[in-house]
Short mmCIF file of C-alpha atoms in Angstrom, two decimals:
data_model
loop_
_atom_site.label_atom_id
_atom_site.label_comp_id
_atom_site.label_asym_id
_atom_site.label_seq_id
_atom_site.Cartn_x
_atom_site.Cartn_y
_atom_site.Cartn_z
CA UNK A 1 -19.90 3.66 20.17
CA UNK A 2 -16.66 1.79 20.81
CA UNK A 3 -14.00 3.35 18.63
CA UNK A 4 -10.52 2.09 17.71
CA UNK A 5 -7.95 4.52 16.33
CA UNK A 6 -4.95 2.87 14.69
CA UNK A 7 -2.18 5.45 14.48
CA UNK A 8 1.18 5.17 12.70
CA UNK A 9 3.60 8.12 12.61
CA UNK A 10 7.32 8.04 13.53
CA UNK A 11 7.28 11.51 15.18
CA UNK A 12 5.31 11.87 18.46
CA UNK A 13 5.15 15.66 17.98
CA UNK A 14 3.67 15.36 14.47
CA UNK A 15 0.50 17.05 13.28
CA UNK A 16 -0.78 13.55 12.44
CA UNK A 17 -0.44 12.79 16.15
CA UNK A 18 -2.39 15.98 16.97
CA UNK A 19 -5.19 14.75 14.72
CA UNK A 20 -5.22 11.49 16.68
CA UNK A 21 -5.33 13.38 19.99
CA UNK A 22 -8.10 15.63 18.66
CA UNK A 23 -10.16 12.57 17.77
CA UNK A 24 -9.67 11.05 21.23
CA UNK A 25 -10.76 14.32 22.87
CA UNK A 26 -13.82 14.96 20.70
CA UNK A 27 -15.05 11.38 20.65
CA UNK A 28 -14.67 10.88 24.40
CA UNK A 29 -16.55 14.14 25.05
CA UNK A 30 -19.33 12.83 22.81
CA UNK A 31 -19.57 9.86 25.17
CA UNK A 32 -17.81 7.23 23.07
CA UNK A 33 -15.25 4.71 24.31
CA UNK A 34 -11.94 5.26 22.50
CA UNK A 35 -9.06 2.80 22.26
CA UNK A 36 -5.77 3.55 20.44
CA UNK A 37 -3.21 1.28 18.80
CA UNK A 38 -0.15 3.51 18.39
CA UNK A 39 1.88 1.21 16.16
CA UNK A 40 5.25 3.00 16.44
CA UNK A 41 4.93 3.25 20.24
CA UNK A 42 3.97 -0.44 20.40
CA UNK A 43 6.86 -1.50 18.18
CA UNK A 44 4.29 -3.47 16.18
CA UNK A 45 5.77 -6.02 13.76
CA UNK A 46 4.39 -5.41 10.24
CA UNK A 47 5.93 -8.43 8.48
CA UNK A 48 3.58 -11.33 7.72
CA UNK A 49 5.44 -14.60 8.26
CA UNK A 50 5.24 -18.21 9.45
CA UNK A 51 5.90 -16.92 12.99
CA UNK A 52 2.33 -15.53 13.02
CA UNK A 53 0.99 -19.02 13.73
CA UNK A 54 1.88 -20.98 16.87
CA UNK A 55 0.71 -24.15 15.14
CA UNK A 56 0.44 -24.77 11.39
CA UNK A 57 -2.25 -26.37 9.25
CA UNK A 58 0.45 -27.19 6.70
CA UNK A 59 3.93 -26.98 8.24
CA UNK A 60 5.63 -27.69 4.89
CA UNK A 61 4.25 -24.88 2.75
CA UNK A 62 3.08 -21.44 3.87
CA UNK A 63 -0.07 -20.19 2.16
CA UNK A 64 -0.56 -17.17 4.41
CA UNK A 65 -4.33 -16.75 3.93
CA UNK A 66 -5.02 -20.48 4.40
CA UNK A 67 -2.91 -20.50 7.59
CA UNK A 68 -4.85 -17.47 8.81
CA UNK A 69 -8.07 -19.39 8.28
CA UNK A 70 -6.69 -22.44 10.09
CA UNK A 71 -5.22 -20.37 12.91
CA UNK A 72 -8.33 -18.28 13.53
CA UNK A 73 -10.42 -21.46 13.72
CA UNK A 74 -8.01 -23.28 16.04
CA UNK A 75 -6.96 -20.23 18.09
CA UNK A 76 -3.28 -20.49 17.20
CA UNK A 77 -2.65 -16.91 16.04
CA UNK A 78 0.34 -15.05 17.50
CA UNK A 79 -0.62 -13.04 20.60
CA UNK A 80 0.03 -9.61 19.09
CA UNK A 81 -2.35 -10.40 16.21
CA UNK A 82 -5.03 -11.85 18.51
CA UNK A 83 -4.90 -8.72 20.72
CA UNK A 84 -5.43 -6.42 17.73
CA UNK A 85 -8.26 -8.57 16.34
CA UNK A 86 -10.11 -8.31 19.65
CA UNK A 87 -9.77 -4.52 19.59
CA UNK A 88 -11.16 -4.42 16.04
CA UNK A 89 -14.03 -6.76 16.88
CA UNK A 90 -15.01 -4.62 19.87
CA UNK A 91 -15.01 -1.39 17.83
CA UNK A 92 -18.12 -0.06 16.05
CA UNK A 93 -15.90 2.49 14.28
CA UNK A 94 -12.30 2.01 13.10
CA UNK A 95 -10.22 5.11 12.30
CA UNK A 96 -6.91 4.69 10.47
CA UNK A 97 -4.76 7.76 11.24
CA UNK A 98 -1.52 8.15 9.25
CA UNK A 99 0.70 10.24 7.01
CA UNK A 100 0.26 9.28 3.35
CA UNK A 101 3.47 7.62 2.10
CA UNK A 102 3.60 6.86 -1.62
CA UNK A 103 -0.16 7.36 -2.13
CA UNK A 104 -0.81 4.69 0.50
CA UNK A 105 -0.27 3.85 4.17
CA UNK A 106 3.15 3.65 5.83
CA UNK A 107 4.41 0.05 5.72
CA UNK A 108 3.89 -0.25 9.49
CA UNK A 109 0.13 0.33 9.09
CA UNK A 110 -0.05 -1.76 5.91
CA UNK A 111 1.51 -4.61 7.88
CA UNK A 112 -1.09 -4.20 10.62
CA UNK A 113 -3.72 -4.84 7.91
CA UNK A 114 -1.73 -7.73 6.39
CA UNK A 115 -1.43 -9.52 9.76
CA UNK A 116 -4.64 -8.52 11.60
CA UNK A 117 -7.33 -8.72 8.87
CA UNK A 118 -7.21 -12.51 8.92
CA UNK A 119 -9.08 -14.79 6.57
CA UNK A 120 -11.79 -16.68 8.44
CA UNK A 121 -12.76 -13.70 10.61
CA UNK A 122 -12.64 -10.62 8.36
CA UNK A 123 -13.58 -12.44 5.15
CA UNK A 124 -13.71 -15.91 3.62
CA UNK A 125 -15.78 -17.88 1.12
CA UNK A 126 -18.64 -15.59 0.06
CA UNK A 127 -18.24 -13.36 3.12
CA UNK A 128 -16.85 -10.17 1.64
CA UNK A 129 -17.93 -6.66 0.66
CA UNK A 130 -21.39 -6.08 2.17
CA UNK A 131 -21.29 -9.64 3.55
CA UNK A 132 -17.79 -9.29 5.04
CA UNK A 133 -16.94 -10.10 8.62
CA UNK A 134 -17.10 -6.44 9.71
CA UNK A 135 -20.55 -5.77 8.17
CA UNK A 136 -22.53 -3.37 10.35
CA UNK A 137 -19.40 -1.50 11.45
CA UNK A 138 -17.95 1.75 10.12
CA UNK A 139 -14.40 2.76 9.15
CA UNK A 140 -12.76 6.06 8.23
CA UNK A 141 -9.39 7.34 7.10
CA UNK A 142 -7.73 10.43 8.55
CA UNK A 143 -4.45 11.28 6.84
CA UNK A 144 -1.92 14.02 6.18
CA UNK A 145 0.12 14.65 3.06
CA UNK A 146 2.52 17.15 1.51
CA UNK A 147 0.62 17.72 -1.76
CA UNK A 148 -1.91 20.49 -2.32
CA UNK A 149 -5.57 19.69 -2.93
CA UNK A 150 -5.52 21.06 -6.50
CA UNK A 151 -2.95 18.38 -7.41
CA UNK A 152 -5.71 15.78 -6.98
CA UNK A 153 -8.72 15.44 -9.29
CA UNK A 154 -9.72 13.81 -12.58
CA UNK A 155 -7.57 16.19 -14.67
CA UNK A 156 -4.97 16.95 -11.98
CA UNK A 157 -1.39 15.77 -11.98
CA UNK A 158 -1.87 12.93 -9.48
CA UNK A 159 -5.40 11.98 -10.60
CA UNK A 160 -8.48 11.71 -8.39
CA UNK A 161 -7.96 11.03 -4.69
CA UNK A 162 -10.91 8.62 -4.68
CA UNK A 163 -9.02 6.48 -7.20
CA UNK A 164 -5.79 6.64 -5.21
CA UNK A 165 -7.70 5.38 -2.17
CA UNK A 166 -9.31 2.40 -3.97
CA UNK A 167 -6.96 -0.25 -2.54
CA UNK A 168 -7.61 0.93 1.03
CA UNK A 169 -11.23 2.13 1.02
CA UNK A 170 -12.72 -0.36 -1.44
CA UNK A 171 -10.19 -3.22 -1.63
CA UNK A 172 -9.60 -3.47 2.12
CA UNK A 173 -12.17 -1.71 4.33
CA UNK A 174 -15.28 -2.23 2.18
CA UNK A 175 -14.02 -5.71 1.24
CA UNK A 176 -14.21 -6.87 4.87
CA UNK A 177 -17.68 -5.35 5.26
CA UNK A 178 -17.11 -1.88 6.70
CA UNK A 179 -19.29 1.04 5.72
CA UNK A 180 -16.57 3.51 4.72
CA UNK A 181 -17.16 7.10 5.82
CA UNK A 182 -15.72 10.04 3.85
CA UNK A 183 -12.04 10.54 4.78
CA UNK A 184 -10.60 13.56 6.56
CA UNK A 185 -7.65 14.74 4.48
CA UNK A 186 -5.10 17.32 5.68
CA UNK A 187 -3.26 18.63 2.60
CA UNK A 188 0.15 20.33 2.37
CA UNK A 189 0.70 20.02 6.13
CA UNK A 190 4.49 20.63 6.36
CA UNK A 191 4.31 23.81 4.27
CA UNK A 192 1.38 25.74 5.74
CA UNK A 193 1.17 28.16 8.68
CA UNK A 194 0.51 27.12 12.26
CA UNK A 195 -2.81 29.00 11.98
CA UNK A 196 -3.81 26.95 8.94
CA UNK A 197 -2.95 23.75 10.78
CA UNK A 198 -4.99 24.84 13.79
CA UNK A 199 -7.92 25.51 11.46
CA UNK A 200 -7.56 21.93 10.20
CA UNK A 201 -7.96 20.66 13.77
CA UNK A 202 -11.12 22.76 14.06
CA UNK A 203 -12.36 21.29 10.79
CA UNK A 204 -11.58 17.77 12.01
CA UNK A 205 -13.51 18.42 15.25
CA UNK A 206 -16.50 19.40 13.08
CA UNK A 207 -16.08 16.28 10.90
CA UNK A 208 -16.05 14.10 14.04
CA UNK A 209 -19.01 15.87 15.65
CA UNK A 210 -20.97 15.02 12.52
CA UNK A 211 -19.70 11.45 12.28
CA UNK A 212 -22.99 9.65 12.96
CA UNK A 213 -24.60 11.58 10.10
CA UNK A 214 -21.89 11.11 7.44
CA UNK A 215 -23.09 9.16 4.38
CA UNK A 216 -20.92 6.11 3.64
CA UNK A 217 -19.20 5.91 0.26
CA UNK A 218 -21.09 3.63 -2.16
CA UNK A 219 -19.38 0.49 -3.38
CA UNK A 220 -20.51 -2.60 -5.26
CA UNK A 221 -22.64 -5.13 -3.36
CA UNK A 222 -22.58 -8.90 -3.84
CA UNK A 223 -26.22 -8.79 -4.93
CA UNK A 224 -25.12 -7.08 -8.18
CA UNK A 225 -23.16 -10.21 -9.17
CA UNK A 226 -23.97 -13.85 -9.85
CA UNK A 227 -22.60 -16.92 -8.03
CA UNK A 228 -19.34 -16.79 -9.98
CA UNK A 229 -19.10 -13.02 -9.42
CA UNK A 230 -19.94 -12.07 -12.99
CA UNK A 231 -22.01 -8.85 -13.07
CA UNK A 232 -25.76 -9.47 -13.30
CA UNK A 233 -27.47 -7.88 -16.30
CA UNK A 234 -29.10 -4.60 -15.35
CA UNK A 235 -32.83 -3.83 -15.63
CA UNK B 1 20.76 -4.10 -19.18
CA UNK B 2 21.40 -4.18 -15.46
CA UNK B 3 18.25 -5.52 -13.80
CA UNK B 4 17.21 -5.48 -10.14
CA UNK B 5 14.45 -7.82 -8.97
CA UNK B 6 13.01 -6.96 -5.56
CA UNK B 7 11.20 -10.01 -4.26
CA UNK B 8 9.01 -10.34 -1.17
CA UNK B 9 7.25 -13.61 -0.34
CA UNK B 10 7.32 -15.44 3.01
CA UNK B 11 7.41 -18.94 1.43
CA UNK B 12 10.60 -19.92 -0.44
CA UNK B 13 8.68 -22.67 -2.31
CA UNK B 14 5.99 -20.25 -3.53
CA UNK B 15 4.92 -19.81 -7.14
CA UNK B 16 5.84 -16.12 -6.71
CA UNK B 17 9.38 -17.32 -6.03
CA UNK B 18 9.25 -19.48 -9.19
CA UNK B 19 8.33 -16.35 -11.16
CA UNK B 20 11.39 -14.63 -9.68
CA UNK B 21 13.62 -17.59 -10.60
CA UNK B 22 12.13 -17.68 -14.10
CA UNK B 23 12.99 -14.01 -14.56
CA UNK B 24 16.58 -14.56 -13.40
CA UNK B 25 16.96 -17.47 -15.83
CA UNK B 26 15.42 -15.77 -18.87
CA UNK B 27 17.08 -12.40 -18.36
CA UNK B 28 20.53 -13.86 -17.75
CA UNK B 29 20.20 -16.00 -20.89
CA UNK B 30 19.32 -12.84 -22.80
CA UNK B 31 22.66 -11.43 -21.64
CA UNK B 32 21.48 -9.10 -18.91
CA UNK B 33 23.05 -8.66 -15.47
CA UNK B 34 20.50 -9.60 -12.79
CA UNK B 35 20.66 -8.68 -9.11
CA UNK B 36 18.05 -9.77 -6.54
CA UNK B 37 16.94 -8.24 -3.25
CA UNK B 38 15.04 -11.06 -1.54
CA UNK B 39 13.53 -9.02 1.30
CA UNK B 40 12.36 -11.92 3.48
CA UNK B 41 15.69 -13.70 3.14
CA UNK B 42 17.54 -10.45 3.95
CA UNK B 43 15.36 -9.75 6.99
CA UNK B 44 14.90 -6.26 5.56
CA UNK B 45 13.46 -3.73 8.02
CA UNK B 46 10.37 -2.06 6.47
CA UNK B 47 9.68 0.52 9.18
CA UNK B 48 10.66 4.13 8.40
CA UNK B 49 12.05 5.75 11.54
CA UNK B 50 14.61 8.16 12.99
CA UNK B 51 17.10 5.27 13.03
CA UNK B 52 17.32 5.57 9.24
CA UNK B 53 19.66 8.57 9.61
CA UNK B 54 23.06 8.35 11.32
CA UNK B 55 23.00 12.14 11.70
CA UNK B 56 19.97 14.43 11.70
CA UNK B 57 19.27 17.75 10.01
CA UNK B 58 16.75 18.48 12.74
CA UNK B 59 17.32 16.23 15.78
CA UNK B 60 14.25 17.63 17.59
CA UNK B 61 11.51 16.93 15.06
CA UNK B 62 11.38 14.14 12.47
CA UNK B 63 10.02 15.17 9.08
CA UNK B 64 10.91 11.94 7.31
CA UNK B 65 11.11 13.31 3.76
CA UNK B 66 13.18 16.35 4.83
CA UNK B 67 15.58 14.10 6.74
CA UNK B 68 15.87 11.89 3.65
CA UNK B 69 16.85 14.96 1.65
CA UNK B 70 19.40 16.01 4.27
CA UNK B 71 20.77 12.50 4.67
CA UNK B 72 21.14 11.80 0.95
CA UNK B 73 23.04 15.09 0.54
CA UNK B 74 25.33 14.52 3.53
CA UNK B 75 25.71 10.75 3.10
CA UNK B 76 24.23 9.87 6.49
CA UNK B 77 21.64 7.30 5.44
CA UNK B 78 21.57 3.96 7.28
CA UNK B 79 23.73 1.34 5.56
CA UNK B 80 20.87 -0.98 4.58
CA UNK B 81 19.12 1.89 2.77
CA UNK B 82 22.32 3.08 1.07
CA UNK B 83 23.00 -0.46 -0.21
CA UNK B 84 19.54 -0.72 -1.75
CA UNK B 85 19.76 2.74 -3.32
CA UNK B 86 23.00 1.78 -5.04
CA UNK B 87 21.36 -1.36 -6.47
CA UNK B 88 18.45 0.72 -7.79
CA UNK B 89 20.75 3.35 -9.28
CA UNK B 90 22.76 0.69 -11.09
CA UNK B 91 19.65 -0.94 -12.58
CA UNK B 92 18.20 0.01 -15.96
CA UNK B 93 15.13 -2.09 -15.15
CA UNK B 94 13.50 -2.62 -11.75
CA UNK B 95 11.11 -5.56 -11.29
CA UNK B 96 8.94 -5.72 -8.17
CA UNK B 97 7.93 -9.37 -7.63
CA UNK B 98 5.31 -10.07 -4.95
CA UNK B 99 2.00 -11.63 -3.94
CA UNK B 100 -0.78 -9.02 -3.94
CA UNK B 101 -1.88 -8.40 -0.34
CA UNK B 102 -4.94 -6.18 0.08
CA UNK B 103 -4.81 -4.83 -3.49
CA UNK B 104 -1.25 -3.65 -2.84
CA UNK B 105 2.24 -4.83 -1.95
CA UNK B 106 3.07 -6.81 1.21
CA UNK B 107 4.15 -4.39 3.96
CA UNK B 108 7.73 -5.63 3.67
CA UNK B 109 7.95 -4.42 0.05
CA UNK B 110 5.99 -1.24 0.81
CA UNK B 111 8.55 -0.47 3.50
CA UNK B 112 11.38 -1.02 1.04
CA UNK B 113 9.78 1.77 -1.04
CA UNK B 114 9.15 3.97 2.02
CA UNK B 115 12.81 3.75 3.12
CA UNK B 116 14.73 3.41 -0.16
CA UNK B 117 12.95 5.88 -2.50
CA UNK B 118 14.49 8.83 -0.68
CA UNK B 119 13.69 12.45 -1.33
CA UNK B 120 16.69 14.19 -2.88
CA UNK B 121 17.64 11.21 -5.08
CA UNK B 122 14.38 9.74 -6.38
CA UNK B 123 12.44 13.03 -6.44
CA UNK B 124 12.47 16.52 -4.99
CA UNK B 125 11.46 20.04 -5.97
CA UNK B 126 10.22 19.84 -9.57
CA UNK B 127 11.98 16.53 -10.18
CA UNK B 128 9.09 14.12 -10.41
CA UNK B 129 7.06 12.16 -12.98
CA UNK B 130 8.91 12.42 -16.31
CA UNK B 131 11.55 14.59 -14.59
CA UNK B 132 11.98 12.23 -11.60
CA UNK B 133 15.33 10.92 -10.45
CA UNK B 134 14.87 7.57 -12.24
CA UNK B 135 13.95 9.11 -15.62
CA UNK B 136 15.37 7.00 -18.46
CA UNK B 137 14.94 3.76 -16.51
CA UNK B 138 12.14 1.18 -16.69
CA UNK B 139 10.13 -0.60 -14.01
CA UNK B 140 7.63 -3.44 -14.04
CA UNK B 141 5.40 -5.32 -11.62
CA UNK B 142 5.10 -9.11 -11.52
CA UNK B 143 2.54 -10.31 -9.00
CA UNK B 144 0.31 -13.20 -8.00
CA UNK B 145 -3.15 -13.12 -6.50
CA UNK B 146 -6.03 -15.35 -5.49
CA UNK B 147 -8.78 -13.58 -7.46
CA UNK B 148 -9.85 -14.53 -10.99
CA UNK B 149 -9.30 -12.16 -13.88
CA UNK B 150 -13.05 -11.66 -14.51
CA UNK B 151 -13.33 -10.13 -11.02
CA UNK B 152 -11.31 -7.15 -12.30
CA UNK B 153 -12.59 -4.62 -14.85
CA UNK B 154 -14.68 -1.45 -15.02
CA UNK B 155 -17.95 -3.26 -14.22
CA UNK B 156 -16.40 -6.12 -12.23
CA UNK B 157 -16.69 -6.61 -8.48
CA UNK B 158 -13.22 -5.28 -7.61
CA UNK B 159 -13.10 -2.60 -10.35
CA UNK B 160 -10.36 -2.16 -12.95
CA UNK B 161 -6.89 -3.51 -12.14
CA UNK B 162 -5.30 -0.40 -13.67
CA UNK B 163 -7.10 1.69 -11.04
CA UNK B 164 -6.07 -0.63 -8.21
CA UNK B 165 -2.45 -0.24 -9.32
CA UNK B 166 -2.53 3.59 -9.43
CA UNK B 167 -0.69 4.13 -6.11
CA UNK B 168 2.16 1.83 -7.19
CA UNK B 169 2.44 2.32 -10.95
CA UNK B 170 1.55 6.02 -11.19
CA UNK B 171 2.00 7.39 -7.65
CA UNK B 172 5.31 5.64 -6.97
CA UNK B 173 7.13 4.26 -10.03
CA UNK B 174 6.08 6.88 -12.60
CA UNK B 175 6.37 9.59 -9.92
CA UNK B 176 10.10 8.95 -9.52
CA UNK B 177 10.60 8.93 -13.30
CA UNK B 178 10.36 5.30 -14.34
CA UNK B 179 8.78 4.29 -17.61
CA UNK B 180 6.34 1.68 -16.31
CA UNK B 181 6.00 -1.45 -18.45
CA UNK B 182 2.77 -3.48 -18.53
CA UNK B 183 2.63 -5.77 -15.47
CA UNK B 184 2.68 -9.55 -15.52
CA UNK B 185 -0.26 -10.74 -13.45
CA UNK B 186 -0.77 -14.35 -12.32
CA UNK B 187 -4.43 -14.75 -11.30
CA UNK B 188 -6.03 -17.34 -9.03
CA UNK B 189 -2.68 -19.03 -8.37
CA UNK B 190 -3.51 -21.11 -5.27
CA UNK B 191 -6.62 -22.63 -6.87
CA UNK B 192 -5.46 -23.69 -10.35
CA UNK B 193 -3.76 -26.86 -11.59
CA UNK B 194 -0.01 -27.38 -11.67
CA UNK B 195 -0.31 -27.43 -15.49
CA UNK B 196 -2.00 -24.02 -15.50
CA UNK B 197 0.75 -22.64 -13.25
CA UNK B 198 3.43 -24.05 -15.54
CA UNK B 199 1.71 -22.37 -18.49
CA UNK B 200 1.94 -19.08 -16.55
CA UNK B 201 5.71 -19.52 -16.30
CA UNK B 202 5.81 -20.09 -20.07
CA UNK B 203 3.74 -16.91 -20.55
CA UNK B 204 6.08 -14.98 -18.25
CA UNK B 205 9.11 -16.19 -20.23
CA UNK B 206 7.41 -14.82 -23.35
CA UNK B 207 6.64 -11.50 -21.60
CA UNK B 208 10.30 -11.19 -20.55
CA UNK B 209 11.67 -12.14 -23.98
CA UNK B 210 9.63 -9.27 -25.36
CA UNK B 211 10.58 -6.82 -22.62
CA UNK B 212 12.61 -4.38 -24.72
CA UNK B 213 9.62 -3.98 -27.06
CA UNK B 214 6.85 -3.49 -24.48
CA UNK B 215 5.15 -0.08 -24.68
CA UNK B 216 5.26 1.82 -21.38
CA UNK B 217 1.95 2.84 -19.78
CA UNK B 218 1.09 6.50 -20.47
CA UNK B 219 0.90 8.88 -17.52
CA UNK B 220 0.70 12.64 -17.15
CA UNK B 221 3.86 14.65 -17.89
CA UNK B 222 4.92 17.85 -16.14
CA UNK B 223 4.67 19.69 -19.46
CA UNK B 224 0.86 19.35 -19.28
CA UNK B 225 0.81 21.54 -16.11
CA UNK B 226 1.82 25.06 -15.19
CA UNK B 227 4.37 26.16 -12.57
CA UNK B 228 1.90 25.64 -9.75
CA UNK B 229 0.84 22.28 -11.23
CA UNK B 230 -2.54 23.45 -12.45
CA UNK B 231 -3.47 21.75 -15.76
CA UNK B 232 -2.62 23.84 -18.83
CA UNK B 233 -5.55 24.61 -21.09
CA UNK B 234 -5.70 22.24 -24.05
CA UNK B 235 -5.54 23.20 -27.70
#
């Protein structure tokens, strides 16, 4: 497989960075091609703006998604966006590797999604969910957080992790067509022993060794809905 | 009340901007003080980094949350962060006003949260949820999106909007202590008639007129959990 890891952590010595390096090592040894976008190291710009288009469909009013559609069709996307799109298109597996900030991605990684997942290539018209532009490809989250695992769950203080991840796993990755593999989650990282962290790297190696056998998470498919996206009656 | 509106949209002529202007107008006429952080106009930097601290607790290794705690205690936060914190502290009501990007906030607004909601002031130790640093204050979302309202719901293609909003409403705003008021949601904005959009502004005026009577959304309270944050047995 061709694999793209998109990594966003402000500290190069972080455990999140070690997870990224572990993935590179394991996946290369398994014979895969691995590419990395290290967003902090690249100084990637996360702010969607008019400057993302070298020529405009409508120069007087910025509808960002419509300009994405125009720009992807006419090849007038900013170079940094075009470069990232080509990496994503080449990759059979996309791994987003990050520290959880506010039950979501750091803004730098969120902005990579905002700017790179352009309308017209990743989705558009009826091309979304299982018909999205990335259909046939896989994606996976690998993230660290301070909370303990018992703080997440239906009756736990923060609620179920699968619900917290809905905007990313369902609303973003599945929306553009990816089969979303179960995430690798490293809990309570700043507060545990070095031994416990090393065990997490061992666990992540195991997760990655098994990656071609992981069952994707199930989400809705377009076939369950009518032309106007009302649910079809069951049975 | 003192009210802070944090607005993030790349197009000054956008309907999202009209919602922001409507809020300023209505709330000022009701006698409130309104301040606005227009993040695109300010050129706000959304990327959390070591540059956010003019002096470091640990110069060799960046744990962002621990440096926030150190910096808020020793008054060594970057000026742009300190300015925003003071606006938030002054405000009895915080309104986040944005176009929904990928079932979440634009990266620019997410980065405002990442950098401004600092550990030590907004939360820390056992100061979170109903004991968070902003306890006693209210917050509310106002956002626009392309999707139609029937695409959101338990059996709908995108799932329930209340679940999509968990990371923001529960994991961020409620986490730091805010009472979270019901959001104002403007669906399908780019595809509806000018008349329909004008009706939305009328509806938003009504929502804002009623704001002191809106019932906050219910979330878990710390009193439902033990010292280690395991749920207490019911009954």
